[in-house]
Amino acid sequence: FLFLKWVFGCPFPEGNASLLGILQHPDGTVLKQLQPPPRGPREQEFYNKVYDSDCCDSILLELREYLPKYFGVWSPPTAPNDAYLKLEDVTRKFNKPCIMDVKIGQKSYDPYASAEKIQQQVSKYPLMEEIGFLVLGMRVYHMSSDSYETQNQHYGRSLTKETVKDGISKFFHSGYCLRKDVVAASIQKVEKILEWFESQTQLNFYASSLLFVYEGLCQATTMRLSDVTLAEKRRVPKGVLSGGDVLEYNNNINVINSTENGKIEASISKGFSKFYALHKKACSKRHHSQLSLEVKNSEQDNVWKSSSCITQEHLNGNVLPQLEKVFYHMPAETKESANVEVRMIDFAHVFPSKTKDEGYIYGLKNLITVLQNILDN
């Protein structure tokens, strides 16, 4: 998993780059060293074909949307015989990137693999054919401790049909609670990749992965638990305030819609002046949030009041499940606002085909099912 962290631009101990032949270019791209033949040349050929400036194949042109951008092959001046694929650093725009690598497909070996190679790959994860994917590693930022948790490929291989949902849900947990907004956005992006696979019959992918990246640093980190007052759930139409105003959704807390009397300030006990707002278009769609907030007017300002507070003594008790309900149980319609990337990576085993890639499609569908179960449950 250290390999994954370095490839995609995450912090890595200084001086270890040569250990793996992976570098980060000063211009913000990453450099993936070409593997020995035939894998390295095959991956280079794949990128060259997809990113050919003369390419007019609509299938390949659409595929670019789901890959890291490719900037050709690079060699260091001091070692002109060393070749690297120069690729977009997918994590560069994130402050605290949370990263997960998931190998997709029912087979992690290609059609030309020897019997020995097939046996070797199958023995690594016998459930690959049944589950259709394998978690190769993850790195998750926990707001609660301001630190990262990492899991390697042994963690993924330990997951069974019964535990894979909980195993993957760990990637979407902030340390406080589950990031359902990120889960929903991830589903949407994987579904787009599935649509592409359903539409093409010219390429089959083996031992290829999906890279998931999302922003782990949420503005909710600025809150102090001792200063939190949670809003009461009320039985009013979802997303609608008691006065008829509509809440605006914004995943990062900042936007609160104006009312007829001006701007609403979210006063949550001491000093937490802005709060989660819920997007009005979610009001009439499925996966509604359970959250409603009661608005009471004061002479000085419009202030969100709560009829139930979490006192200091409650902070040592059952506060986190309540925080989860308020902060992260977002409906699926907020998925487009979450800062999430899902890209296909690793193409050393891509081959021409005349049929759909059923193994990859099977894996994508199963992964979507697991993600949807995480979201729904």
Short mmCIF file of C-alpha atoms in Angstrom, two decimals:
data_model
loop_
_atom_site.label_atom_id
_atom_site.label_comp_id
_atom_site.label_asym_id
_atom_site.label_seq_id
_atom_site.Cartn_x
_atom_site.Cartn_y
_atom_site.Cartn_z
CA PHE A 1 0.00 0.00 0.00
CA LEU A 2 2.99 2.32 0.36
CA PHE A 3 3.25 1.96 -3.39
CA LEU A 4 -0.27 3.30 -3.79
CA LYS A 5 0.39 6.21 -1.45
CA TRP A 6 3.43 7.29 -3.38
CA VAL A 7 1.99 6.83 -6.84
CA PHE A 8 -0.91 9.12 -6.10
CA GLY A 9 1.00 11.88 -4.42
CA CYS A 10 0.32 11.23 -0.73
CA PRO A 11 2.95 11.85 1.96
CA PHE A 12 5.75 9.33 1.79
CA PRO A 13 8.99 9.06 3.78
CA GLU A 14 11.73 11.01 2.07
CA GLY A 15 14.30 8.93 0.26
CA ASN A 16 12.11 5.90 -0.41
CA ALA A 17 11.16 6.79 -3.97
CA SER A 18 13.98 4.78 -5.51
CA LEU A 19 12.79 1.78 -3.56
CA LEU A 20 9.80 1.46 -5.83
CA GLY A 21 10.80 3.42 -8.94
CA ILE A 22 7.90 5.80 -8.38
CA LEU A 23 8.40 9.55 -8.47
CA GLN A 24 6.39 12.73 -8.20
CA HIS A 25 7.27 15.28 -10.84
CA PRO A 26 7.66 18.93 -9.77
CA ASP A 27 4.87 19.91 -12.15
CA GLY A 28 2.34 17.99 -10.05
CA THR A 29 2.09 14.86 -12.17
CA VAL A 30 3.16 11.40 -11.04
CA LEU A 31 5.60 9.07 -12.74
CA LYS A 32 4.85 5.37 -12.89
CA GLN A 33 7.84 3.32 -13.94
CA LEU A 34 7.18 1.01 -16.86
CA GLN A 35 7.02 -2.62 -15.82
CA PRO A 36 9.15 -5.23 -17.59
CA PRO A 37 7.80 -6.64 -20.90
CA PRO A 38 5.18 -7.51 -21.81
CA ARG A 39 3.26 -5.66 -19.09
CA GLY A 40 4.95 -2.27 -19.34
CA PRO A 41 4.81 -1.93 -23.14
CA ARG A 42 1.21 -3.18 -23.09
CA GLU A 43 0.17 -0.48 -20.60
CA GLN A 44 2.03 2.17 -22.57
CA GLU A 45 0.32 1.03 -25.77
CA PHE A 46 -3.06 1.26 -24.04
CA TYR A 47 -2.49 4.86 -22.93
CA ASN A 48 -1.09 5.82 -26.33
CA LYS A 49 -4.15 4.40 -28.05
CA VAL A 50 -6.67 6.09 -25.77
CA TYR A 51 -4.90 9.45 -25.78
CA ASP A 52 -3.85 9.50 -29.42
CA SER A 53 -4.37 13.05 -30.70
CA ASP A 54 -5.90 11.61 -33.88
CA CYS A 55 -8.29 9.32 -32.01
CA CYS A 56 -11.86 9.63 -33.27
CA ASP A 57 -13.29 6.50 -31.64
CA SER A 58 -16.17 7.69 -29.45
CA ILE A 59 -15.73 4.73 -27.09
CA LEU A 60 -12.09 5.60 -26.40
CA LEU A 61 -12.78 9.32 -26.22
CA GLU A 62 -15.38 8.70 -23.53
CA LEU A 63 -13.01 6.36 -21.71
CA ARG A 64 -10.62 9.28 -21.11
CA GLU A 65 -13.15 10.69 -18.64
CA TYR A 66 -12.57 7.73 -16.33
CA LEU A 67 -8.76 7.58 -16.46
CA PRO A 68 -5.97 9.73 -15.06
CA LYS A 69 -4.83 12.14 -17.76
CA TYR A 70 -1.82 10.84 -19.67
CA PHE A 71 1.11 13.05 -20.62
CA GLY A 72 3.32 10.56 -22.46
CA VAL A 73 6.50 8.80 -21.41
CA TRP A 74 9.20 10.58 -19.41
CA SER A 75 12.82 9.68 -18.73
CA PRO A 76 15.16 11.41 -16.26
CA PRO A 77 18.15 13.19 -17.84
CA THR A 78 20.52 11.15 -15.69
CA ALA A 79 18.95 7.82 -16.71
CA PRO A 80 17.61 8.09 -20.28
CA ASN A 81 16.96 4.36 -20.46
CA ASP A 82 14.50 4.46 -17.56
CA ALA A 83 10.95 5.08 -18.79
CA TYR A 84 8.02 6.37 -16.78
CA LEU A 85 4.37 6.93 -17.63
CA LYS A 86 3.59 10.56 -16.82
CA LEU A 87 0.12 10.69 -15.32
CA GLU A 88 -2.26 13.07 -13.61
CA ASP A 89 -2.03 13.13 -9.82
CA VAL A 90 -5.67 12.47 -8.98
CA THR A 91 -5.16 13.44 -5.32
CA ARG A 92 -3.52 16.79 -5.94
CA LYS A 93 -6.62 18.94 -5.40
CA PHE A 94 -7.39 17.35 -2.04
CA ASN A 95 -6.16 18.61 1.33
CA LYS A 96 -6.57 15.32 3.19
CA PRO A 97 -7.13 12.72 0.46
CA CYS A 98 -8.77 9.48 1.47
CA ILE A 99 -7.73 6.78 -1.01
CA MET A 100 -8.92 3.26 -1.77
CA ASP A 101 -7.72 0.90 -4.51
CA VAL A 102 -10.21 -1.80 -5.54
CA LYS A 103 -9.28 -4.44 -8.11
CA ILE A 104 -12.27 -5.16 -10.35
CA GLY A 105 -13.28 -8.33 -12.18
CA GLN A 106 -13.85 -12.00 -11.57
CA LYS A 107 -10.32 -12.88 -12.70
CA SER A 108 -7.05 -11.23 -11.73
CA TYR A 109 -5.16 -13.11 -14.44
CA ASP A 110 -5.34 -12.60 -18.19
CA PRO A 111 -6.20 -15.17 -20.91
CA TYR A 112 -2.53 -15.82 -21.62
CA ALA A 113 -1.52 -16.60 -18.05
CA SER A 114 0.19 -19.91 -17.37
CA ALA A 115 -1.43 -22.56 -15.19
CA GLU A 116 1.07 -21.68 -12.47
CA LYS A 117 0.18 -17.99 -12.67
CA ILE A 118 -3.54 -18.76 -12.57
CA GLN A 119 -3.13 -20.92 -9.48
CA GLN A 120 -1.02 -18.24 -7.83
CA GLN A 121 -3.61 -15.53 -8.44
CA VAL A 122 -6.60 -17.64 -7.43
CA SER A 123 -4.92 -18.68 -4.19
CA LYS A 124 -4.44 -15.04 -3.19
CA TYR A 125 -8.19 -14.46 -3.04
CA PRO A 126 -10.37 -17.48 -3.86
CA LEU A 127 -13.54 -15.35 -3.51
CA MET A 128 -12.57 -13.06 -6.40
CA GLU A 129 -14.75 -14.90 -8.90
CA GLU A 130 -17.77 -14.84 -6.61
CA ILE A 131 -17.43 -11.32 -5.19
CA GLY A 132 -16.01 -9.73 -8.35
CA PHE A 133 -13.64 -7.27 -6.67
CA LEU A 134 -10.85 -7.08 -4.10
CA VAL A 135 -9.83 -4.20 -1.84
CA LEU A 136 -6.09 -3.78 -2.37
CA GLY A 137 -5.65 -1.06 0.23
CA MET A 138 -7.08 2.09 1.73
CA ARG A 139 -5.89 5.18 3.52
CA VAL A 140 -8.52 7.10 5.48
CA TYR A 141 -8.21 10.44 7.23
CA HIS A 142 -9.88 10.53 10.65
CA MET A 143 -11.02 13.99 11.69
CA SER A 144 -11.37 12.86 15.29
CA SER A 145 -7.63 12.21 15.66
CA ASP A 146 -6.23 14.27 12.77
CA SER A 147 -4.45 11.15 11.54
CA TYR A 148 -4.60 8.52 8.80
CA GLU A 149 -5.56 4.88 9.13
CA THR A 150 -4.14 2.53 6.52
CA GLN A 151 -5.11 -0.97 5.49
CA ASN A 152 -3.10 -3.12 3.08
CA GLN A 153 -4.01 -5.93 0.70
CA HIS A 154 -4.08 -8.46 3.53
CA TYR A 155 -7.03 -6.57 4.97
CA GLY A 156 -8.90 -6.85 1.67
CA ARG A 157 -8.14 -10.55 1.33
CA SER A 158 -9.54 -11.17 4.79
CA LEU A 159 -12.98 -9.90 3.73
CA THR A 160 -15.71 -12.45 3.06
CA LYS A 161 -19.17 -12.20 1.51
CA GLU A 162 -20.53 -11.52 4.98
CA THR A 163 -17.95 -8.89 5.99
CA VAL A 164 -17.15 -7.09 2.73
CA LYS A 165 -19.82 -4.41 3.27
CA ASP A 166 -18.51 -3.48 6.69
CA GLY A 167 -14.95 -3.75 5.39
CA ILE A 168 -15.56 -1.21 2.65
CA SER A 169 -17.66 1.06 4.86
CA LYS A 170 -14.52 1.65 6.94
CA PHE A 171 -13.20 3.70 4.01
CA PHE A 172 -16.14 6.10 4.27
CA HIS A 173 -15.89 6.70 8.02
CA SER A 174 -14.47 10.02 9.21
CA GLY A 175 -13.66 8.89 12.72
CA TYR A 176 -16.88 10.54 13.85
CA CYS A 177 -19.39 9.01 11.52
CA LEU A 178 -20.18 7.60 8.09
CA ARG A 179 -19.78 9.92 5.09
CA LYS A 180 -22.94 8.95 3.25
CA ASP A 181 -22.55 11.93 0.91
CA VAL A 182 -19.29 10.38 -0.33
CA VAL A 183 -20.86 6.93 -0.66
CA ALA A 184 -23.66 8.37 -2.79
CA ALA A 185 -21.24 10.30 -5.01
CA SER A 186 -19.09 7.18 -5.43
CA ILE A 187 -22.10 5.15 -6.54
CA GLN A 188 -22.93 7.71 -9.19
CA LYS A 189 -19.39 7.65 -10.57
CA VAL A 190 -19.11 3.86 -10.60
CA GLU A 191 -22.46 3.70 -12.38
CA LYS A 192 -21.07 5.93 -15.14
CA ILE A 193 -18.12 3.57 -15.59
CA LEU A 194 -20.54 0.64 -15.70
CA GLU A 195 -22.50 2.39 -18.46
CA TRP A 196 -19.30 2.67 -20.48
CA PHE A 197 -18.53 -1.03 -20.07
CA GLU A 198 -22.07 -1.95 -21.08
CA SER A 199 -21.63 0.06 -24.27
CA GLN A 200 -18.29 -1.32 -25.51
CA THR A 201 -17.07 -4.62 -26.93
CA GLN A 202 -13.53 -3.81 -28.01
CA LEU A 203 -11.49 -4.09 -24.78
CA ASN A 204 -11.29 -6.54 -21.87
CA PHE A 205 -9.59 -5.53 -18.60
CA TYR A 206 -7.84 -7.88 -16.20
CA ALA A 207 -6.14 -7.03 -12.87
CA SER A 208 -7.24 -3.42 -13.33
CA SER A 209 -8.45 -1.25 -10.45
CA LEU A 210 -10.70 1.61 -9.50
CA LEU A 211 -9.08 4.36 -7.48
CA PHE A 212 -11.45 6.13 -5.06
CA VAL A 213 -10.40 9.50 -3.67
CA TYR A 214 -12.38 11.94 -1.55
CA GLU A 215 -11.71 14.93 0.66
CA GLY A 216 -11.33 13.85 4.26
CA LEU A 217 -11.04 17.37 5.67
CA CYS A 218 -14.57 18.59 6.20
CA GLN A 219 -15.41 21.96 7.73
CA ALA A 220 -17.17 20.10 10.51
CA THR A 221 -13.68 19.70 11.99
CA THR A 222 -13.91 23.26 13.22
CA MET A 223 -16.65 22.41 15.65
CA ARG A 224 -15.96 21.55 19.26
CA LEU A 225 -18.12 18.78 20.62
CA SER A 226 -18.55 20.65 23.91
CA ASP A 227 -20.13 23.54 22.01
CA VAL A 228 -22.64 21.53 20.02
CA THR A 229 -26.37 21.86 20.26
CA LEU A 230 -28.24 19.39 18.07
CA ALA A 231 -31.45 20.40 16.36
CA GLU A 232 -34.58 18.55 17.21
CA LYS A 233 -36.18 16.17 14.77
CA ARG A 234 -39.69 17.28 14.07
CA ARG A 235 -42.49 15.71 12.10
CA VAL A 236 -42.72 18.28 9.32
CA PRO A 237 -42.24 17.74 5.57
CA LYS A 238 -38.67 16.74 4.98
CA GLY A 239 -36.38 19.62 4.08
CA VAL A 240 -39.07 22.16 5.05
CA LEU A 241 -38.82 24.44 8.07
CA SER A 242 -41.76 25.00 10.38
CA GLY A 243 -42.26 28.44 8.85
CA GLY A 244 -42.37 27.05 5.33
CA ASP A 245 -38.80 27.96 4.40
CA VAL A 246 -36.75 25.41 2.47
CA LEU A 247 -33.38 24.29 3.66
CA GLU A 248 -30.50 24.46 1.19
CA TYR A 249 -28.12 21.50 1.07
CA ASN A 250 -24.40 22.15 1.07
CA ASN A 251 -22.09 19.35 1.99
CA ASN A 252 -19.50 21.66 3.50
CA ILE A 253 -21.78 23.60 5.83
CA ASN A 254 -21.29 27.08 4.41
CA VAL A 255 -24.50 27.94 2.53
CA ILE A 256 -27.69 28.92 4.29
CA ASN A 257 -30.54 30.24 2.19
CA SER A 258 -31.92 33.69 2.93
CA THR A 259 -35.45 34.11 4.27
CA GLU A 260 -37.92 36.95 3.95
CA ASN A 261 -36.31 38.69 6.90
CA GLY A 262 -32.74 38.28 5.68
CA LYS A 263 -29.99 35.79 6.34
CA ILE A 264 -30.44 33.00 8.86
CA GLU A 265 -27.54 32.59 11.23
CA ALA A 266 -27.09 29.10 12.60
CA SER A 267 -26.43 29.54 16.28
CA ILE A 268 -25.32 26.28 17.72
CA SER A 269 -24.45 26.87 21.37
CA LYS A 270 -21.18 28.83 21.67
CA GLY A 271 -19.39 29.99 18.58
CA PHE A 272 -20.51 27.47 15.95
CA SER A 273 -22.12 30.04 13.67
CA LYS A 274 -22.78 28.05 10.54
CA PHE A 275 -24.38 24.66 10.21
CA TYR A 276 -25.25 22.05 7.63
CA ALA A 277 -27.92 23.17 5.22
CA LEU A 278 -29.94 20.78 3.12
CA HIS A 279 -30.45 21.22 -0.60
CA LYS A 280 -34.01 22.05 -1.58
CA LYS A 281 -34.08 19.74 -4.56
CA ALA A 282 -33.79 16.81 -2.21
CA CYS A 283 -37.16 17.68 -0.71
CA SER A 284 -39.23 15.95 -3.35
CA LYS A 285 -36.92 13.04 -4.11
CA ARG A 286 -36.07 9.71 -2.53
CA HIS A 287 -33.59 9.07 0.27
CA HIS A 288 -34.80 12.05 2.28
CA SER A 289 -32.87 13.03 5.36
CA GLN A 290 -34.56 12.50 8.68
CA LEU A 291 -33.41 15.94 9.74
CA SER A 292 -35.73 18.90 10.19
CA LEU A 293 -34.81 22.07 12.00
CA GLU A 294 -37.17 24.38 13.87
CA VAL A 295 -36.81 28.07 13.19
CA LYS A 296 -37.83 30.61 15.80
CA ASN A 297 -37.58 34.31 15.23
CA SER A 298 -35.85 36.66 17.63
CA GLU A 299 -35.98 40.43 17.50
CA GLN A 300 -32.26 40.71 16.80
CA ASP A 301 -31.88 37.98 14.20
CA ASN A 302 -33.31 34.76 12.84
CA VAL A 303 -31.72 32.08 14.95
CA TRP A 304 -31.95 28.31 14.79
CA LYS A 305 -33.08 27.19 18.22
CA SER A 306 -32.94 23.70 19.58
CA SER A 307 -35.31 22.25 22.12
CA SER A 308 -32.77 19.61 23.11
CA CYS A 309 -29.12 20.23 23.94
CA ILE A 310 -26.20 17.91 24.38
CA THR A 311 -24.68 18.81 27.71
CA GLN A 312 -21.10 18.12 28.67
CA GLU A 313 -22.05 14.95 30.48
CA HIS A 314 -23.60 13.58 27.29
CA LEU A 315 -20.36 14.00 25.38
CA ASN A 316 -19.02 10.89 27.03
CA GLY A 317 -22.13 8.96 26.12
CA ASN A 318 -24.17 8.55 22.98
CA VAL A 319 -23.25 11.74 21.13
CA LEU A 320 -21.59 10.25 18.06
CA PRO A 321 -24.66 8.43 16.69
CA GLN A 322 -26.58 11.70 17.01
CA LEU A 323 -23.83 13.65 15.28
CA GLU A 324 -23.93 11.08 12.51
CA LYS A 325 -27.63 11.70 11.97
CA VAL A 326 -27.13 15.44 11.73
CA PHE A 327 -23.88 15.73 9.82
CA TYR A 328 -23.57 12.82 7.44
CA HIS A 329 -26.85 11.03 6.81
CA MET A 330 -27.34 12.93 3.59
CA PRO A 331 -29.77 11.81 0.89
CA ALA A 332 -28.49 10.42 -2.37
CA GLU A 333 -29.38 13.63 -4.19
CA THR A 334 -26.44 15.42 -2.52
CA LYS A 335 -23.96 13.12 -4.22
CA GLU A 336 -22.99 15.58 -6.93
CA SER A 337 -21.75 18.07 -4.31
CA ALA A 338 -19.32 15.68 -2.62
CA ASN A 339 -15.68 16.11 -3.60
CA VAL A 340 -15.05 12.60 -4.96
CA GLU A 341 -12.98 11.06 -7.76
CA VAL A 342 -13.26 7.51 -9.08
CA ARG A 343 -10.73 6.61 -11.79
CA MET A 344 -9.68 3.44 -13.55
CA ILE A 345 -5.98 2.57 -13.12
CA ASP A 346 -3.50 -0.23 -13.92
CA PHE A 347 -3.69 -1.37 -17.53
CA ALA A 348 -0.89 -3.90 -17.93
CA HIS A 349 -3.46 -6.58 -18.77
CA VAL A 350 -5.85 -4.96 -21.26
CA PHE A 351 -6.59 -6.95 -24.42
CA PRO A 352 -8.60 -6.45 -27.61
CA SER A 353 -11.98 -8.15 -27.59
CA LYS A 354 -15.16 -8.59 -29.60
CA THR A 355 -17.45 -9.15 -26.62
CA LYS A 356 -18.48 -7.28 -23.50
CA ASP A 357 -16.15 -7.56 -20.53
CA GLU A 358 -18.56 -9.60 -18.45
CA GLY A 359 -16.10 -10.23 -15.62
CA TYR A 360 -15.48 -6.52 -15.09
CA ILE A 361 -19.19 -5.74 -15.43
CA TYR A 362 -19.99 -8.39 -12.84
CA GLY A 363 -17.50 -6.83 -10.42
CA LEU A 364 -18.83 -3.31 -10.95
CA LYS A 365 -22.42 -4.40 -10.35
CA ASN A 366 -21.50 -6.22 -7.16
CA LEU A 367 -19.49 -3.25 -5.93
CA ILE A 368 -22.42 -0.90 -6.62
CA THR A 369 -24.70 -3.26 -4.68
CA VAL A 370 -22.36 -3.18 -1.69
CA LEU A 371 -22.08 0.62 -1.82
CA GLN A 372 -25.85 0.95 -2.09
CA ASN A 373 -26.28 -1.32 0.94
CA ILE A 374 -23.88 0.88 2.89
CA LEU A 375 -25.89 3.93 1.87
CA ASP A 376 -29.30 2.43 2.62
CA ASN A 377 -28.38 0.80 5.90
#
